[in-house]
C-alpha cells in the first residue's frame, strides 16, 4: 500500500537530511537548502541562523522543519521572511511513541502572511493536526504541489480553485466527506490522491480534470462514481478499491490511456463485460455472481457485510457505519458489525515481534502468537468488534486454556476468548470482542477459575481437578472481593526426574489470589488431594509437608507445623487467612523447601537444541533456529532437501521469553546495520511455541578465491524474563563461560574463479539487450535503466522490496557488493528487469514501486520515457498511413 504520495521532482532531498545519514553536529547553510527536520531542535537552529545570517537566508529556496519541534510556532512567524522560498516541508511523524508509532505534529494552522510567499511551488504539511485548510493556502498563486496527508481535514474550501497552477494534490488519510464542485476548474491538476477519507459521492465536475493522469479514491465510502470520469482522456491509473461500489460505468473501459483500474474489495455483483475482460482491471474481493442475501429482522448476517481482502504490503483499511469483514494476509480477521463506527474510520494495523521489555508473561504462561497492534488507540466503538487471531498449535500444553491478552499502555489483561479451528487452511484461531483498539496477543495460561466472595461466604473449586476446593465461611469478608484459583498438575515422573529423589511425590500446585490486599476476617478452608499413592490409611505424617510459596515463587517455606492438618481417605484439609501458592509433598527428605524450589524453577524451563544450516545452492545463506528437543527431528526432516549442516547442538535449558544471541566467529561476519544486531551479534527471544528462527546472509573478510573459510556460530545467553526467579537465573551463570550455550561450525567454500571478471562494462555488469514494455506503450531500454539507476541512491533497498524482492535477496545483493553502492543498485535493478522482461505490465510495476518508495521523481522520469516512446510509435503509424485498427504486430513491423 502506498503510504505517502510524493510530488514529481520534489521528493525527499537526499544528502545531509536523508534517512540513514548521520546528522552533522551543527547546522550550516549549504547552497540554497536548509534540511533541519533531522535535528532534535531544528526550529531552534533555524531561528539562530535567522538572527545571525538573515542576509544569507534571503537566497534560501528549500526548507524542511519538523512540526514535532517545540519551537515550531516561533519558527512559523519567521518563515514568511524567506521571500525566495520555493519548497517548504513542515511534516510531523518524526517523533514516535514507545511502540514505534508515529506521533502527529503540532501544526493546526498557518499564519495569514504565508500567503505572501509568491515563489512557493511545493508545500508539504503531512502528519499534522489540521482540521481545516489554512486560509492562506489559496493565496499561494505559484503553488504546484500540495500535500496534506495524515491530517483531520473534513472539507476543502470553495476558493481552493484559486490554486490554478496546482498539478499535484495529496490528501490521503483525512476525513473528507465531499469535494467542492469547483474542483473541476483545476485545469492543470495531474495527480489527485484522496485515499482513506470518508467520501460518499463525487461531483460531476471531477470529469473536467482533463489533465489528470492518476486518481486515487481508494478506501472511501463511494457507492457509485459519475459517468463524467469517462471524460478524463489522459487518465492512466484509477484506484477505486475498498469502497462500497455496486456499479461502475462501462465507459471507463474506453479511456484511451488507462493502464490500471483497481476495483478490488467493493460490492460489485456484476460488472460490464468490457471492463471484466480488460487486462488492466483488478476485481478481487467482490461478490461477483453472488445474489444479495436477505437480512433477518434486527439480526444482520455477517455474510451480508462487505468483505475486504488485504495484501501483504497493506497496513490500513477504512470502516464505515455499514460494517465490514476484513481478512489480513497473515490469517487475522476482523468483523465490524453495522453501526460499530458512527463515522468512516481508517484503521491501521501492525504485526510486531514480541519484546519481553513490554510483553510481560505471567507464571507458566506460553506465548502462542506475535503481537497485533490496532490503531487508533482509545477510540470507543458503538458496538463490539470481533478479532480472530491464529495461534500456534498448543497440543503439548495439557489442562490449560487459550486467551487473548490486551495491553492498555500500562498493563495487560485477559479477554473473554472463544477458540476454534479453521478447516482451510487448517489453523487454530482465538476470537475476542472489544470496544477499544490497542495491542493483542494469544497466550496459553493455567486454567483460571474465579468467583465473587460475599459476606455470606461461598464455595470455589477447580475445573481442572474438582477435588481441589476452597470453602469461604460466613463472615469471611465485609465487602465482596474477587478470588482466582489456578492449578498446575505435575506428574510423579516429573517430580522424580527433577528432584532426583526416588519416592518423592507431590500434589498438584495450587495458586490462589484475590483483588484485595487485606487478609480474610476468618480462616478459609482449603482441600487438596493427597499425593498419588498416599491415602489417609497408610499416611506417615512425618513425611508429609505443606509448603507455602510467595507470589513470585522465589521462596518455599514448610508451614506444616503452623497449620492444623486434617485428613480423610483421599484429601488433606487446612485453613489459611491469606492467599499464595500451596503444595503438598510426601518425602523422606528433611530440607524439602530447597527441593521444591528446584522443581518449581525447572517447570519454567524448556530443553532445546540449536541448529545452524546452510542452503545447499547458496552456502552463504544460513538458517539459525532454537528448537525444543521434541521438535528437532521433524524440523530437520522438513529442511533436509534444501539445507545441510552439522548435527544439532547439545541440549540446553531456556526460559520462556529468554533472550539469547548468535555470534559469527573465526572469519565469518554479518551486516552490523541489521535492526536485530546488537554489538555485532544477532538477538533472539526464545518462545517455545514460536519459530525462533532467522535466515541471514554471511560473508567473510578472508579472500575466498584461495581458500575456504572454516568459521563458527556461537550462541550466548542474554536477559531473562522478569517472572523467572532471580536465584534460578544466577545459578545457571557461574564460571568463565557462564553465558556460552553452544557452538556450531560454518564453512564458506572456496570461490571458483570466473573468466572476464574485470572486462565487462557497467561497473562489472554485462546484460543482454533489454526492452521492457511493448511497441505501443514504449520501451525501457538498457540505457534507460542505467539512467534510472544513477538517481536511485540509498533508496535501492526500499525500491527492491517494493519490486517484489525478499529481504534475504536484498541482503544478499548488499553483501555481494558491500563496498559499492552503484553495483548494488545495478544488480537489483537489472536482476528484476531480466526476471520480468516478458511481463507486459512490468513498466507499470516499476512506476508503482518507485511511488511506493517515495520516489515520484523517478516515476515521472519513467513516465516521460514511455510517453516519448508512445509519441514515436504514433508518428510512425501516421508516417506509413496505418489506421488505428492495424494490429500491434503490423504496427511494429511498419515502424521498423
PDB file of N, CA, C and O in Angstrom, residues 27-62:
ATOM      1  N   UNK A  27      24.005  22.865  12.352  1.00  0.00           N
ATOM      2  CA  UNK A  27      23.536  23.171  11.009  1.00  0.00           C
ATOM      3  C   UNK A  27      24.347  24.279  10.361  1.00  0.00           C
ATOM      4  O   UNK A  27      24.898  25.147  11.017  1.00  0.00           O
ATOM      5  N   UNK A  28      24.406  24.211   9.064  1.00  0.00           N
ATOM      6  CA  UNK A  28      25.016  25.287   8.312  1.00  0.00           C
ATOM      7  C   UNK A  28      24.269  25.408   6.998  1.00  0.00           C
ATOM      8  O   UNK A  28      23.619  24.466   6.565  1.00  0.00           O
ATOM      9  N   UNK A  29      24.358  26.546   6.390  1.00  0.00           N
ATOM     10  CA  UNK A  29      23.652  26.801   5.152  1.00  0.00           C
ATOM     11  C   UNK A  29      24.444  26.198   4.004  1.00  0.00           C
ATOM     12  O   UNK A  29      25.574  26.591   3.737  1.00  0.00           O
ATOM     13  N   UNK A  30      23.869  25.182   3.344  1.00  0.00           N
ATOM     14  CA  UNK A  30      24.513  24.533   2.215  1.00  0.00           C
ATOM     15  C   UNK A  30      23.746  24.910   0.958  1.00  0.00           C
ATOM     16  O   UNK A  30      22.595  24.522   0.801  1.00  0.00           O
ATOM     17  N   UNK A  31      24.398  25.684   0.100  1.00  0.00           N
ATOM     18  CA  UNK A  31      23.756  26.143  -1.119  1.00  0.00           C
ATOM     19  C   UNK A  31      22.480  26.900  -0.744  1.00  0.00           C
ATOM     20  O   UNK A  31      22.520  27.826   0.057  1.00  0.00           O
ATOM     21  N   UNK A  32      21.339  26.495  -1.300  1.00  0.00           N
ATOM     22  CA  UNK A  32      20.087  27.216  -1.014  1.00  0.00           C
ATOM     23  C   UNK A  32      19.095  26.340  -0.276  1.00  0.00           C
ATOM     24  O   UNK A  32      17.888  26.536  -0.375  1.00  0.00           O
ATOM     25  N   UNK A  33      19.588  25.348   0.476  1.00  0.00           N
ATOM     26  CA  UNK A  33      18.710  24.400   1.155  1.00  0.00           C
ATOM     27  C   UNK A  33      18.972  24.400   2.655  1.00  0.00           C
ATOM     28  O   UNK A  33      20.110  24.517   3.095  1.00  0.00           O
ATOM     29  N   UNK A  34      17.913  24.208   3.430  1.00  0.00           N
ATOM     30  CA  UNK A  34      18.010  24.034   4.884  1.00  0.00           C
ATOM     31  C   UNK A  34      17.209  22.795   5.269  1.00  0.00           C
ATOM     32  O   UNK A  34      15.989  22.844   5.368  1.00  0.00           O
ATOM     33  N   UNK A  35      17.893  21.676   5.449  1.00  0.00           N
ATOM     34  CA  UNK A  35      17.247  20.434   5.876  1.00  0.00           C
ATOM     35  C   UNK A  35      17.421  20.291   7.384  1.00  0.00           C
ATOM     36  O   UNK A  35      18.383  19.701   7.861  1.00  0.00           O
ATOM     37  N   UNK A  36      16.488  20.853   8.130  1.00  0.00           N
ATOM     38  CA  UNK A  36      16.620  20.901   9.593  1.00  0.00           C
ATOM     39  C   UNK A  36      15.674  19.951  10.308  1.00  0.00           C
ATOM     40  O   UNK A  36      15.641  19.931  11.542  1.00  0.00           O
ATOM     41  N   UNK A  37      14.902  19.137   9.579  1.00  0.00           N
ATOM     42  CA  UNK A  37      13.972  18.226  10.241  1.00  0.00           C
ATOM     43  C   UNK A  37      14.678  17.032  10.869  1.00  0.00           C
ATOM     44  O   UNK A  37      14.070  16.284  11.628  1.00  0.00           O
ATOM     45  N   UNK A  38      15.972  16.846  10.575  1.00  0.00           N
ATOM     46  CA  UNK A  38      16.713  15.739  11.171  1.00  0.00           C
ATOM     47  C   UNK A  38      17.333  16.115  12.508  1.00  0.00           C
ATOM     48  O   UNK A  38      17.913  15.266  13.177  1.00  0.00           O
ATOM     49  N   UNK A  39      17.234  17.372  12.903  1.00  0.00           N
ATOM     50  CA  UNK A  39      17.810  17.827  14.165  1.00  0.00           C
ATOM     51  C   UNK A  39      16.761  17.768  15.275  1.00  0.00           C
ATOM     52  O   UNK A  39      15.584  18.089  15.057  1.00  0.00           O
ATOM     53  N   UNK A  40      17.154  17.378  16.497  1.00  0.00           N
ATOM     54  CA  UNK A  40      16.201  17.385  17.616  1.00  0.00           C
ATOM     55  C   UNK A  40      15.637  18.780  17.883  1.00  0.00           C
ATOM     56  O   UNK A  40      14.525  18.914  18.365  1.00  0.00           O
ATOM     57  N   UNK A  41      16.421  19.806  17.585  1.00  0.00           N
ATOM     58  CA  UNK A  41      15.992  21.187  17.823  1.00  0.00           C
ATOM     59  C   UNK A  41      16.154  21.990  16.538  1.00  0.00           C
ATOM     60  O   UNK A  41      16.781  23.054  16.529  1.00  0.00           O
ATOM     61  N   UNK A  42      15.570  21.474  15.452  1.00  0.00           N
ATOM     62  CA  UNK A  42      15.754  22.099  14.155  1.00  0.00           C
ATOM     63  C   UNK A  42      15.199  23.504  14.074  1.00  0.00           C
ATOM     64  O   UNK A  42      15.822  24.398  13.469  1.00  0.00           O
ATOM     65  N   UNK A  43      14.044  23.741  14.695  1.00  0.00           N
ATOM     66  CA  UNK A  43      13.466  25.087  14.659  1.00  0.00           C
ATOM     67  C   UNK A  43      14.350  26.080  15.417  1.00  0.00           C
ATOM     68  O   UNK A  43      14.486  27.241  15.026  1.00  0.00           O
ATOM     69  N   UNK A  44      14.943  25.613  16.503  1.00  0.00           N
ATOM     70  CA  UNK A  44      15.867  26.476  17.247  1.00  0.00           C
ATOM     71  C   UNK A  44      17.070  26.852  16.411  1.00  0.00           C
ATOM     72  O   UNK A  44      17.519  28.013  16.415  1.00  0.00           O
ATOM     73  N   UNK A  45      17.608  25.875  15.662  1.00  0.00           N
ATOM     74  CA  UNK A  45      18.733  26.172  14.776  1.00  0.00           C
ATOM     75  C   UNK A  45      18.320  27.163  13.697  1.00  0.00           C
ATOM     76  O   UNK A  45      19.100  28.058  13.332  1.00  0.00           O
ATOM     77  N   UNK A  46      17.103  27.010  13.166  1.00  0.00           N
ATOM     78  CA  UNK A  46      16.623  27.923  12.136  1.00  0.00           C
ATOM     79  C   UNK A  46      16.557  29.363  12.666  1.00  0.00           C
ATOM     80  O   UNK A  46      16.993  30.310  12.010  1.00  0.00           O
ATOM     81  N   UNK A  47      16.042  29.500  13.886  1.00  0.00           N
ATOM     82  CA  UNK A  47      15.935  30.844  14.463  1.00  0.00           C
ATOM     83  C   UNK A  47      17.312  31.448  14.725  1.00  0.00           C
ATOM     84  O   UNK A  47      17.514  32.666  14.569  1.00  0.00           O
ATOM     85  N   UNK A  48      18.279  30.612  15.121  1.00  0.00           N
ATOM     86  CA  UNK A  48      19.643  31.114  15.314  1.00  0.00           C
ATOM     87  C   UNK A  48      20.246  31.599  13.991  1.00  0.00           C
ATOM     88  O   UNK A  48      20.876  32.664  13.934  1.00  0.00           O
ATOM     89  N   UNK A  49      20.030  30.799  12.925  1.00  0.00           N
ATOM     90  CA  UNK A  49      20.550  31.204  11.622  1.00  0.00           C
ATOM     91  C   UNK A  49      19.889  32.496  11.151  1.00  0.00           C
ATOM     92  O   UNK A  49      20.548  33.360  10.553  1.00  0.00           O
ATOM     93  N   UNK A  50      18.598  32.628  11.432  1.00  0.00           N
ATOM     94  CA  UNK A  50      17.883  33.826  11.016  1.00  0.00           C
ATOM     95  C   UNK A  50      18.441  35.059  11.726  1.00  0.00           C
ATOM     96  O   UNK A  50      18.570  36.133  11.139  1.00  0.00           O
ATOM     97  N   UNK A  51      18.792  34.879  12.989  1.00  0.00           N
ATOM     98  CA  UNK A  51      19.304  36.004  13.769  1.00  0.00           C
ATOM     99  C   UNK A  51      20.710  36.409  13.327  1.00  0.00           C
ATOM    100  O   UNK A  51      21.044  37.592  13.266  1.00  0.00           O
ATOM    101  N   UNK A  52      21.530  35.414  12.983  1.00  0.00           N
ATOM    102  CA  UNK A  52      22.942  35.699  12.696  1.00  0.00           C
ATOM    103  C   UNK A  52      23.213  35.917  11.210  1.00  0.00           C
ATOM    104  O   UNK A  52      24.167  36.581  10.840  1.00  0.00           O
ATOM    105  N   UNK A  53      22.419  35.290  10.331  1.00  0.00           N
ATOM    106  CA  UNK A  53      22.712  35.344   8.898  1.00  0.00           C
ATOM    107  C   UNK A  53      21.457  35.669   8.102  1.00  0.00           C
ATOM    108  O   UNK A  53      21.154  35.004   7.114  1.00  0.00           O
ATOM    109  N   UNK A  54      20.725  36.665   8.518  1.00  0.00           N
ATOM    110  CA  UNK A  54      19.468  36.984   7.849  1.00  0.00           C
ATOM    111  C   UNK A  54      19.689  37.294   6.371  1.00  0.00           C
ATOM    112  O   UNK A  54      18.890  36.904   5.524  1.00  0.00           O
ATOM    113  N   UNK A  55      20.764  37.971   6.062  1.00  0.00           N
ATOM    114  CA  UNK A  55      21.017  38.300   4.663  1.00  0.00           C
ATOM    115  C   UNK A  55      21.238  37.058   3.816  1.00  0.00           C
ATOM    116  O   UNK A  55      20.735  36.954   2.687  1.00  0.00           O
ATOM    117  N   UNK A  56      22.000  36.087   4.355  1.00  0.00           N
ATOM    118  CA  UNK A  56      22.251  34.851   3.609  1.00  0.00           C
ATOM    119  C   UNK A  56      20.967  34.055   3.399  1.00  0.00           C
ATOM    120  O   UNK A  56      20.792  33.373   2.380  1.00  0.00           O
ATOM    121  N   UNK A  57      20.057  34.116   4.375  1.00  0.00           N
ATOM    122  CA  UNK A  57      18.825  33.328   4.275  1.00  0.00           C
ATOM    123  C   UNK A  57      17.891  33.855   3.189  1.00  0.00           C
ATOM    124  O   UNK A  57      16.937  33.170   2.810  1.00  0.00           O
ATOM    125  N   UNK A  58      18.156  35.047   2.699  1.00  0.00           N
ATOM    126  CA  UNK A  58      17.281  35.606   1.661  1.00  0.00           C
ATOM    127  C   UNK A  58      17.311  34.758   0.396  1.00  0.00           C
ATOM    128  O   UNK A  58      16.359  34.776  -0.388  1.00  0.00           O
ATOM    129  N   UNK A  59      18.416  34.016   0.183  1.00  0.00           N
ATOM    130  CA  UNK A  59      18.509  33.212  -1.031  1.00  0.00           C
ATOM    131  C   UNK A  59      18.060  31.763  -0.818  1.00  0.00           C
ATOM    132  O   UNK A  59      18.106  30.953  -1.749  1.00  0.00           O
ATOM    133  N   UNK A  60      17.619  31.402   0.391  1.00  0.00           N
ATOM    134  CA  UNK A  60      17.183  30.029   0.658  1.00  0.00           C
ATOM    135  C   UNK A  60      15.892  29.730  -0.109  1.00  0.00           C
ATOM    136  O   UNK A  60      14.940  30.502  -0.076  1.00  0.00           O
ATOM    137  N   UNK A  61      15.869  28.575  -0.810  1.00  0.00           N
ATOM    138  CA  UNK A  61      14.709  28.187  -1.594  1.00  0.00           C
ATOM    139  C   UNK A  61      14.041  26.924  -1.081  1.00  0.00           C
ATOM    140  O   UNK A  61      12.874  26.681  -1.406  1.00  0.00           O
ATOM    141  N   UNK A  62      14.758  26.098  -0.303  1.00  0.00           N
ATOM    142  CA  UNK A  62      14.221  24.825   0.173  1.00  0.00           C
ATOM    143  C   UNK A  62      14.412  24.741   1.690  1.00  0.00           C
ATOM    144  O   UNK A  62      15.540  24.835   2.171  1.00  0.00           O
TER     145      UNK A  62
END
